[in-house]
Amino acid sequence: MPAITDKSRHLDDWFVSDIQFNLLYPPSMQALARMHWTPLAVIKSAAEFLATRDGSRILDIGSGVGKFCLSASYYQPNALFAGVEQRNNLVGHAVAARSTLGLRNVSFVAANFTQLDFSHYDHFYFYNSFFENLGDADRIDDSIQYSSSLYHYYSNYLRRELGKMPAGTRIVTYCSWQDEIPPSYELVQTDLDGLLKYNVKTRD
Ligand SMILES: C[S@@+](CC[C@H](N)C(=O)[O-])C[C@H]1O[C@@H](n2cnc3c(N)ncnc32)[C@H](O)[C@@H]1O
């Protein structure tokens, strides 16, 4: 089914189910949803954990077509969500979906996450974005170079940046081995048989 771009549709109707939400995107992106875009139930719970106060700034590291940021900004309208994504075409789909939904507390940047200043954010979300670099990964496309050394480079880079954040910083990971979480973070809760992990930095 083609993407629905009807702005007169009531906002709540998009969030009735994952199937409804995914209709924001063209068929090629809908086909990637099961494997690559976070389910709404996970987003709702993660967003609630991450939005610790009004105006919390939350970054999705590897935001794809924007499903996490768009849905989280709907569930937590008083927090600010940003997505960074290395594939320009996916950012284009995210921006188009934001326009259809009319959400204002969400933004997207087309970049490698290593180009961002982490101090501009309070908390983070991470859906195992670097996994595509490993040999047996189910990949989005062939538009970029993959390598296991990139997996390690990105995981180490992210671990270092998270380590510099102040105590109280939160990160939710989904389907991750937590290679990127420094020992200064405490795993405070898990859900979905350990697929969903809630971490808080407990010391500087
Ligand atoms: C599994 S998808 C998750 C998408 C989104 N966070 C969600 O939960 O719906 C991971 C995304 O991370 C992006 N990604 C991987 N490495 C990245 C990097 N170094 N910088 C920016 N984006 C990256 C991929 O292009 C992909 O779109």
PDB file of C-alpha atoms and ligand atoms in Angstrom:
ATOM      1  CA  MET A   1       0.000   0.000   0.000  1.00  0.00           C
ATOM      2  CA  PRO A   2       1.410   3.477  -0.862  1.00  0.00           C
ATOM      3  CA  ALA A   3       2.295   5.924   1.924  1.00  0.00           C
ATOM      4  CA  ILE A   4      -0.689   7.830   3.320  1.00  0.00           C
ATOM      5  CA  THR A   5       0.054  11.564   3.426  1.00  0.00           C
ATOM      6  CA  ASP A   6      -3.438  12.727   4.490  1.00  0.00           C
ATOM      7  CA  LYS A   7      -2.920  15.506   7.043  1.00  0.00           C
ATOM      8  CA  SER A   8      -6.613  15.587   7.931  1.00  0.00           C
ATOM      9  CA  ARG A   9      -6.396  12.123   9.506  1.00  0.00           C
ATOM     10  CA  HIS A  10      -6.659  12.382  13.288  1.00  0.00           C
ATOM     11  CA  LEU A  11      -3.228  12.123  14.960  1.00  0.00           C
ATOM     12  CA  ASP A  12      -4.357   9.358  17.343  1.00  0.00           C
ATOM     13  CA  ASP A  13      -5.384   7.135  14.407  1.00  0.00           C
ATOM     14  CA  TRP A  14      -1.745   6.666  13.340  1.00  0.00           C
ATOM     15  CA  PHE A  15      -0.872   5.236  16.762  1.00  0.00           C
ATOM     16  CA  VAL A  16      -3.615   2.593  16.955  1.00  0.00           C
ATOM     17  CA  SER A  17      -1.210  -0.125  15.738  1.00  0.00           C
ATOM     18  CA  ASP A  18       2.191  -0.636  14.103  1.00  0.00           C
ATOM     19  CA  ILE A  19       0.428  -1.465  10.841  1.00  0.00           C
ATOM     20  CA  GLN A  20      -1.385   1.881  10.869  1.00  0.00           C
ATOM     21  CA  PHE A  21       1.788   3.796  11.764  1.00  0.00           C
ATOM     22  CA  ASN A  22       3.842   2.137   9.048  1.00  0.00           C
ATOM     23  CA  LEU A  23       1.349   3.386   6.428  1.00  0.00           C
ATOM     24  CA  LEU A  24       3.117   6.739   6.794  1.00  0.00           C
ATOM     25  CA  TYR A  25       5.890   5.246   4.660  1.00  0.00           C
ATOM     26  CA  PRO A  26       6.114   3.882   1.105  1.00  0.00           C
ATOM     27  CA  PRO A  27       5.960   0.071   0.605  1.00  0.00           C
ATOM     28  CA  SER A  28       9.749  -0.313   0.418  1.00  0.00           C
ATOM     29  CA  MET A  29      10.033   1.159   3.940  1.00  0.00           C
ATOM     30  CA  GLN A  30       7.000  -0.725   5.281  1.00  0.00           C
ATOM     31  CA  ALA A  31       8.739  -3.939   4.223  1.00  0.00           C
ATOM     32  CA  LEU A  32      11.706  -3.123   6.492  1.00  0.00           C
ATOM     33  CA  ALA A  33       9.565  -2.378   9.541  1.00  0.00           C
ATOM     34  CA  ARG A  34       9.463  -5.770  11.254  1.00  0.00           C
ATOM     35  CA  MET A  35      13.235  -6.098  11.320  1.00  0.00           C
ATOM     36  CA  HIS A  36      14.468  -2.512  11.522  1.00  0.00           C
ATOM     37  CA  TRP A  37      11.929  -0.095  13.090  1.00  0.00           C
ATOM     38  CA  THR A  38      11.019  -0.261  16.798  1.00  0.00           C
ATOM     39  CA  PRO A  39       7.469  -1.475  17.684  1.00  0.00           C
ATOM     40  CA  LEU A  40       5.132   1.156  19.181  1.00  0.00           C
ATOM     41  CA  ALA A  41       4.742  -0.655  22.525  1.00  0.00           C
ATOM     42  CA  VAL A  42       8.527  -0.564  23.017  1.00  0.00           C
ATOM     43  CA  ILE A  43       8.691   3.114  22.062  1.00  0.00           C
ATOM     44  CA  LYS A  44       5.923   4.065  24.477  1.00  0.00           C
ATOM     45  CA  SER A  45       7.679   2.435  27.400  1.00  0.00           C
ATOM     46  CA  ALA A  46      11.185   3.692  26.451  1.00  0.00           C
ATOM     47  CA  ALA A  47       9.944   7.257  25.917  1.00  0.00           C
ATOM     48  CA  GLU A  48       8.277   7.292  29.327  1.00  0.00           C
ATOM     49  CA  PHE A  49      11.564   6.228  30.952  1.00  0.00           C
ATOM     50  CA  LEU A  50      13.655   8.752  29.006  1.00  0.00           C
ATOM     51  CA  ALA A  51      11.440  11.837  29.355  1.00  0.00           C
ATOM     52  CA  THR A  52      12.521  12.610  32.917  1.00  0.00           C
ATOM     53  CA  ARG A  53      11.284  16.248  32.885  1.00  0.00           C
ATOM     54  CA  ASP A  54       9.630  18.797  30.625  1.00  0.00           C
ATOM     55  CA  GLY A  55      12.107  19.760  27.918  1.00  0.00           C
ATOM     56  CA  SER A  56      14.274  16.612  28.196  1.00  0.00           C
ATOM     57  CA  ARG A  57      16.415  16.332  25.041  1.00  0.00           C
ATOM     58  CA  ILE A  58      16.534  12.761  23.783  1.00  0.00           C
ATOM     59  CA  LEU A  59      18.622  11.478  20.872  1.00  0.00           C
ATOM     60  CA  ASP A  60      17.871   8.349  18.852  1.00  0.00           C
ATOM     61  CA  ILE A  61      21.278   7.118  17.621  1.00  0.00           C
ATOM     62  CA  GLY A  62      20.544   5.772  14.138  1.00  0.00           C
ATOM     63  CA  SER A  63      16.978   6.995  13.665  1.00  0.00           C
ATOM     64  CA  GLY A  64      16.088   5.244  10.377  1.00  0.00           C
ATOM     65  CA  VAL A  65      12.731   6.497   9.028  1.00  0.00           C
ATOM     66  CA  GLY A  66      12.073   8.231  12.351  1.00  0.00           C
ATOM     67  CA  LYS A  67       9.621   5.792  13.904  1.00  0.00           C
ATOM     68  CA  PHE A  68      11.111   6.041  17.413  1.00  0.00           C
ATOM     69  CA  CYS A  69      11.378   9.849  17.458  1.00  0.00           C
ATOM     70  CA  LEU A  70       7.981  10.498  15.873  1.00  0.00           C
ATOM     71  CA  SER A  71       6.105   8.096  18.143  1.00  0.00           C
ATOM     72  CA  ALA A  72       8.028   9.124  21.256  1.00  0.00           C
ATOM     73  CA  SER A  73       7.240  12.776  20.548  1.00  0.00           C
ATOM     74  CA  TYR A  74       3.556  11.845  20.335  1.00  0.00           C
ATOM     75  CA  TYR A  75       3.647   9.866  23.611  1.00  0.00           C
ATOM     76  CA  GLN A  76       5.759  12.489  25.450  1.00  0.00           C
ATOM     77  CA  PRO A  77       4.731  15.880  24.027  1.00  0.00           C
ATOM     78  CA  ASN A  78       6.722  17.842  26.640  1.00  0.00           C
ATOM     79  CA  ALA A  79      10.077  16.291  25.715  1.00  0.00           C
ATOM     80  CA  LEU A  80      12.229  17.053  22.651  1.00  0.00           C
ATOM     81  CA  PHE A  81      13.309  14.194  20.410  1.00  0.00           C
ATOM     82  CA  ALA A  82      16.075  14.243  17.798  1.00  0.00           C
ATOM     83  CA  GLY A  83      17.192  11.542  15.418  1.00  0.00           C
ATOM     84  CA  VAL A  84      20.561  11.208  13.717  1.00  0.00           C
ATOM     85  CA  GLU A  85      20.702   8.955  10.658  1.00  0.00           C
ATOM     86  CA  GLN A  86      23.523   8.245   8.206  1.00  0.00           C
ATOM     87  CA  ARG A  87      21.258   7.393   5.213  1.00  0.00           C
ATOM     88  CA  ASN A  88      19.876  10.579   3.607  1.00  0.00           C
ATOM     89  CA  ASN A  89      16.910   8.831   2.002  1.00  0.00           C
ATOM     90  CA  LEU A  90      15.688   7.537   5.397  1.00  0.00           C
ATOM     91  CA  VAL A  91      15.889  11.055   6.844  1.00  0.00           C
ATOM     92  CA  GLY A  92      13.758  12.189   3.908  1.00  0.00           C
ATOM     93  CA  HIS A  93      11.061   9.652   4.873  1.00  0.00           C
ATOM     94  CA  ALA A  94      11.273  10.775   8.520  1.00  0.00           C
ATOM     95  CA  VAL A  95      10.829  14.448   7.604  1.00  0.00           C
ATOM     96  CA  ALA A  96       7.884  13.659   5.309  1.00  0.00           C
ATOM     97  CA  ALA A  97       6.196  11.611   8.061  1.00  0.00           C
ATOM     98  CA  ARG A  98       6.725  14.432  10.563  1.00  0.00           C
ATOM     99  CA  SER A  99       4.990  16.807   8.161  1.00  0.00           C
ATOM    100  CA  THR A 100       2.013  14.430   7.769  1.00  0.00           C
ATOM    101  CA  LEU A 101       1.729  14.032  11.552  1.00  0.00           C
ATOM    102  CA  GLY A 102       2.261  17.737  12.276  1.00  0.00           C
ATOM    103  CA  LEU A 103       4.455  17.025  15.315  1.00  0.00           C
ATOM    104  CA  ARG A 104       6.667  19.902  16.460  1.00  0.00           C
ATOM    105  CA  ASN A 105       8.844  18.482  19.265  1.00  0.00           C
ATOM    106  CA  VAL A 106      10.945  16.321  16.945  1.00  0.00           C
ATOM    107  CA  SER A 107      13.802  16.917  14.506  1.00  0.00           C
ATOM    108  CA  PHE A 108      16.134  14.897  12.301  1.00  0.00           C
ATOM    109  CA  VAL A 109      19.687  15.328  11.119  1.00  0.00           C
ATOM    110  CA  ALA A 110      21.364  13.473   8.261  1.00  0.00           C
ATOM    111  CA  ALA A 111      24.826  12.631   9.614  1.00  0.00           C
ATOM    112  CA  ASN A 112      26.997   9.978  11.130  1.00  0.00           C
ATOM    113  CA  PHE A 113      26.360   9.959  14.891  1.00  0.00           C
ATOM    114  CA  THR A 114      30.119  10.523  15.436  1.00  0.00           C
ATOM    115  CA  GLN A 115      29.618  14.075  14.116  1.00  0.00           C
ATOM    116  CA  LEU A 116      27.271  15.067  16.960  1.00  0.00           C
ATOM    117  CA  ASP A 117      28.057  16.761  20.264  1.00  0.00           C
ATOM    118  CA  PHE A 118      26.506  14.472  22.880  1.00  0.00           C
ATOM    119  CA  SER A 119      26.457  17.241  25.480  1.00  0.00           C
ATOM    120  CA  HIS A 120      23.461  18.731  23.610  1.00  0.00           C
ATOM    121  CA  TYR A 121      21.329  15.783  24.798  1.00  0.00           C
ATOM    122  CA  ASP A 122      20.152  14.453  28.166  1.00  0.00           C
ATOM    123  CA  HIS A 123      19.218  10.859  27.334  1.00  0.00           C
ATOM    124  CA  PHE A 124      19.533   8.349  24.484  1.00  0.00           C
ATOM    125  CA  TYR A 125      17.781   5.538  22.638  1.00  0.00           C
ATOM    126  CA  PHE A 126      19.657   2.854  20.696  1.00  0.00           C
ATOM    127  CA  TYR A 127      18.217   0.022  18.567  1.00  0.00           C
ATOM    128  CA  ASN A 128      21.396  -1.926  17.870  1.00  0.00           C
ATOM    129  CA  SER A 129      22.233   0.391  14.977  1.00  0.00           C
ATOM    130  CA  PHE A 130      25.769  -0.929  14.362  1.00  0.00           C
ATOM    131  CA  PHE A 131      24.713  -4.565  14.032  1.00  0.00           C
ATOM    132  CA  GLU A 132      24.373  -4.146  10.256  1.00  0.00           C
ATOM    133  CA  ASN A 133      28.192  -4.174  10.129  1.00  0.00           C
ATOM    134  CA  LEU A 134      28.358  -7.791  11.247  1.00  0.00           C
ATOM    135  CA  GLY A 135      28.419 -10.541   8.640  1.00  0.00           C
ATOM    136  CA  ASP A 136      25.097 -12.206   9.445  1.00  0.00           C
ATOM    137  CA  ALA A 137      23.125  -8.967   9.723  1.00  0.00           C
ATOM    138  CA  ASP A 138      19.854  -8.430   7.869  1.00  0.00           C
ATOM    139  CA  ARG A 139      20.709  -5.194   6.048  1.00  0.00           C
ATOM    140  CA  ILE A 140      18.609  -2.196   5.021  1.00  0.00           C
ATOM    141  CA  ASP A 141      20.389  -1.774   1.655  1.00  0.00           C
ATOM    142  CA  ASP A 142      23.802  -1.880  -0.007  1.00  0.00           C
ATOM    143  CA  SER A 143      24.361   1.878  -0.031  1.00  0.00           C
ATOM    144  CA  ILE A 144      27.151   1.874   2.564  1.00  0.00           C
ATOM    145  CA  GLN A 145      30.335  -0.045   3.382  1.00  0.00           C
ATOM    146  CA  TYR A 146      29.990  -2.620   6.161  1.00  0.00           C
ATOM    147  CA  SER A 147      32.761  -4.142   8.269  1.00  0.00           C
ATOM    148  CA  SER A 148      33.164  -5.718  11.678  1.00  0.00           C
ATOM    149  CA  SER A 149      35.874  -3.163  12.437  1.00  0.00           C
ATOM    150  CA  LEU A 150      33.265  -0.418  11.946  1.00  0.00           C
ATOM    151  CA  TYR A 151      31.003  -2.235  14.433  1.00  0.00           C
ATOM    152  CA  HIS A 152      33.803  -2.111  17.007  1.00  0.00           C
ATOM    153  CA  TYR A 153      34.821   1.444  16.124  1.00  0.00           C
ATOM    154  CA  TYR A 154      31.242   2.758  16.513  1.00  0.00           C
ATOM    155  CA  SER A 155      30.552   0.733  19.682  1.00  0.00           C
ATOM    156  CA  ASN A 156      33.764   1.994  21.303  1.00  0.00           C
ATOM    157  CA  TYR A 157      33.078   5.562  20.181  1.00  0.00           C
ATOM    158  CA  LEU A 158      29.566   5.486  21.644  1.00  0.00           C
ATOM    159  CA  ARG A 159      30.808   3.903  24.896  1.00  0.00           C
ATOM    160  CA  ARG A 160      33.357   6.730  25.267  1.00  0.00           C
ATOM    161  CA  GLU A 161      30.765   9.460  24.612  1.00  0.00           C
ATOM    162  CA  LEU A 162      28.282   7.901  27.056  1.00  0.00           C
ATOM    163  CA  GLY A 163      31.069   7.679  29.624  1.00  0.00           C
ATOM    164  CA  LYS A 164      31.545  11.467  29.450  1.00  0.00           C
ATOM    165  CA  MET A 165      27.874  12.188  30.214  1.00  0.00           C
ATOM    166  CA  PRO A 166      26.835  13.304  33.727  1.00  0.00           C
ATOM    167  CA  ALA A 167      25.408  10.964  36.351  1.00  0.00           C
ATOM    168  CA  GLY A 168      21.661  10.534  35.813  1.00  0.00           C
ATOM    169  CA  THR A 169      21.979  10.133  32.019  1.00  0.00           C
ATOM    170  CA  ARG A 170      19.683   7.386  30.737  1.00  0.00           C
ATOM    171  CA  ILE A 171      19.919   5.126  27.726  1.00  0.00           C
ATOM    172  CA  VAL A 172      17.424   2.515  26.597  1.00  0.00           C
ATOM    173  CA  THR A 173      18.761  -0.204  24.319  1.00  0.00           C
ATOM    174  CA  TYR A 174      16.668  -2.573  22.209  1.00  0.00           C
ATOM    175  CA  CYS A 175      18.074  -5.874  20.895  1.00  0.00           C
ATOM    176  CA  SER A 176      21.585  -4.837  21.907  1.00  0.00           C
ATOM    177  CA  TRP A 177      24.364  -6.765  23.640  1.00  0.00           C
ATOM    178  CA  GLN A 178      25.204  -3.543  25.521  1.00  0.00           C
ATOM    179  CA  ASP A 179      28.743  -3.478  24.038  1.00  0.00           C
ATOM    180  CA  GLU A 180      28.309   0.293  23.916  1.00  0.00           C
ATOM    181  CA  ILE A 181      27.303   0.790  27.591  1.00  0.00           C
ATOM    182  CA  PRO A 182      30.137   1.836  29.964  1.00  0.00           C
ATOM    183  CA  PRO A 183      30.465   0.272  33.436  1.00  0.00           C
ATOM    184  CA  SER A 184      29.447   3.614  34.998  1.00  0.00           C
ATOM    185  CA  TYR A 185      25.849   2.812  33.909  1.00  0.00           C
ATOM    186  CA  GLU A 186      23.571   0.550  35.918  1.00  0.00           C
ATOM    187  CA  LEU A 187      21.059  -1.748  34.255  1.00  0.00           C
ATOM    188  CA  VAL A 188      17.961  -0.811  36.263  1.00  0.00           C
ATOM    189  CA  GLN A 189      15.249  -2.753  34.407  1.00  0.00           C
ATOM    190  CA  THR A 190      14.781  -5.235  31.582  1.00  0.00           C
ATOM    191  CA  ASP A 191      11.689  -6.213  29.607  1.00  0.00           C
ATOM    192  CA  LEU A 192      10.736  -8.532  26.766  1.00  0.00           C
ATOM    193  CA  ASP A 193      12.997 -11.356  27.976  1.00  0.00           C
ATOM    194  CA  GLY A 194      15.981  -9.008  28.128  1.00  0.00           C
ATOM    195  CA  LEU A 195      15.561  -7.475  24.652  1.00  0.00           C
ATOM    196  CA  LEU A 196      14.722  -4.101  26.139  1.00  0.00           C
ATOM    197  CA  LYS A 197      17.194  -2.662  28.631  1.00  0.00           C
ATOM    198  CA  TYR A 198      16.927   0.501  30.732  1.00  0.00           C
ATOM    199  CA  ASN A 199      20.241   1.975  31.936  1.00  0.00           C
ATOM    200  CA  VAL A 200      21.092   4.931  34.191  1.00  0.00           C
ATOM    201  CA  LYS A 201      24.540   6.453  34.729  1.00  0.00           C
ATOM    202  CA  THR A 202      25.164   6.187  38.449  1.00  0.00           C
ATOM    203  CA  ARG A 203      28.617   7.783  38.753  1.00  0.00           C
ATOM    204  CA  ASP A 204      30.799  10.291  36.883  1.00  0.00           C
TER     205      ASP A 204
HETATM  206  C1  LIG B   1      17.772  -0.800  13.452  1.00  0.00           C
HETATM  207  S1  LIG B   1      17.575   0.782  12.664  1.00  0.00           S
HETATM  208  C2  LIG B   1      16.661   1.623  13.934  1.00  0.00           C
HETATM  209  C3  LIG B   1      15.849   2.794  13.460  1.00  0.00           C
HETATM  210  C4  LIG B   1      15.131   3.576  14.560  1.00  0.00           C
HETATM  211  N1  LIG B   1      16.029   3.907  15.652  1.00  0.00           N
HETATM  212  C5  LIG B   1      13.969   2.808  15.124  1.00  0.00           C
HETATM  213  O1  LIG B   1      14.122   2.304  16.233  1.00  0.00           O
HETATM  214  O2  LIG B   1      12.905   2.694  14.506  1.00  0.00           O
HETATM  215  C6  LIG B   1      19.246   1.426  12.837  1.00  0.00           C
HETATM  216  C7  LIG B   1      19.564   2.666  11.979  1.00  0.00           C
HETATM  217  O3  LIG B   1      20.837   3.160  12.389  1.00  0.00           O
HETATM  218  C8  LIG B   1      21.459   3.753  11.261  1.00  0.00           C
HETATM  219  N2  LIG B   1      22.906   3.834  11.547  1.00  0.00           N
HETATM  220  C9  LIG B   1      23.800   2.810  11.644  1.00  0.00           C
HETATM  221  N3  LIG B   1      25.034   3.274  11.909  1.00  0.00           N
HETATM  222  C10 LIG B   1      24.923   4.632  11.980  1.00  0.00           C
HETATM  223  C11 LIG B   1      25.866   5.677  12.213  1.00  0.00           C
HETATM  224  N4  LIG B   1      27.166   5.404  12.409  1.00  0.00           N
HETATM  225  N5  LIG B   1      25.431   6.961  12.228  1.00  0.00           N
HETATM  226  C12 LIG B   1      24.115   7.247  11.992  1.00  0.00           C
HETATM  227  N6  LIG B   1      23.178   6.295  11.734  1.00  0.00           N
HETATM  228  C13 LIG B   1      23.581   5.002  11.741  1.00  0.00           C
HETATM  229  C14 LIG B   1      21.110   2.803  10.125  1.00  0.00           C
HETATM  230  O4  LIG B   1      21.265   3.446   8.877  1.00  0.00           O
HETATM  231  C15 LIG B   1      19.653   2.439  10.487  1.00  0.00           C
HETATM  232  O5  LIG B   1      18.769   3.281   9.818  1.00  0.00           O
END
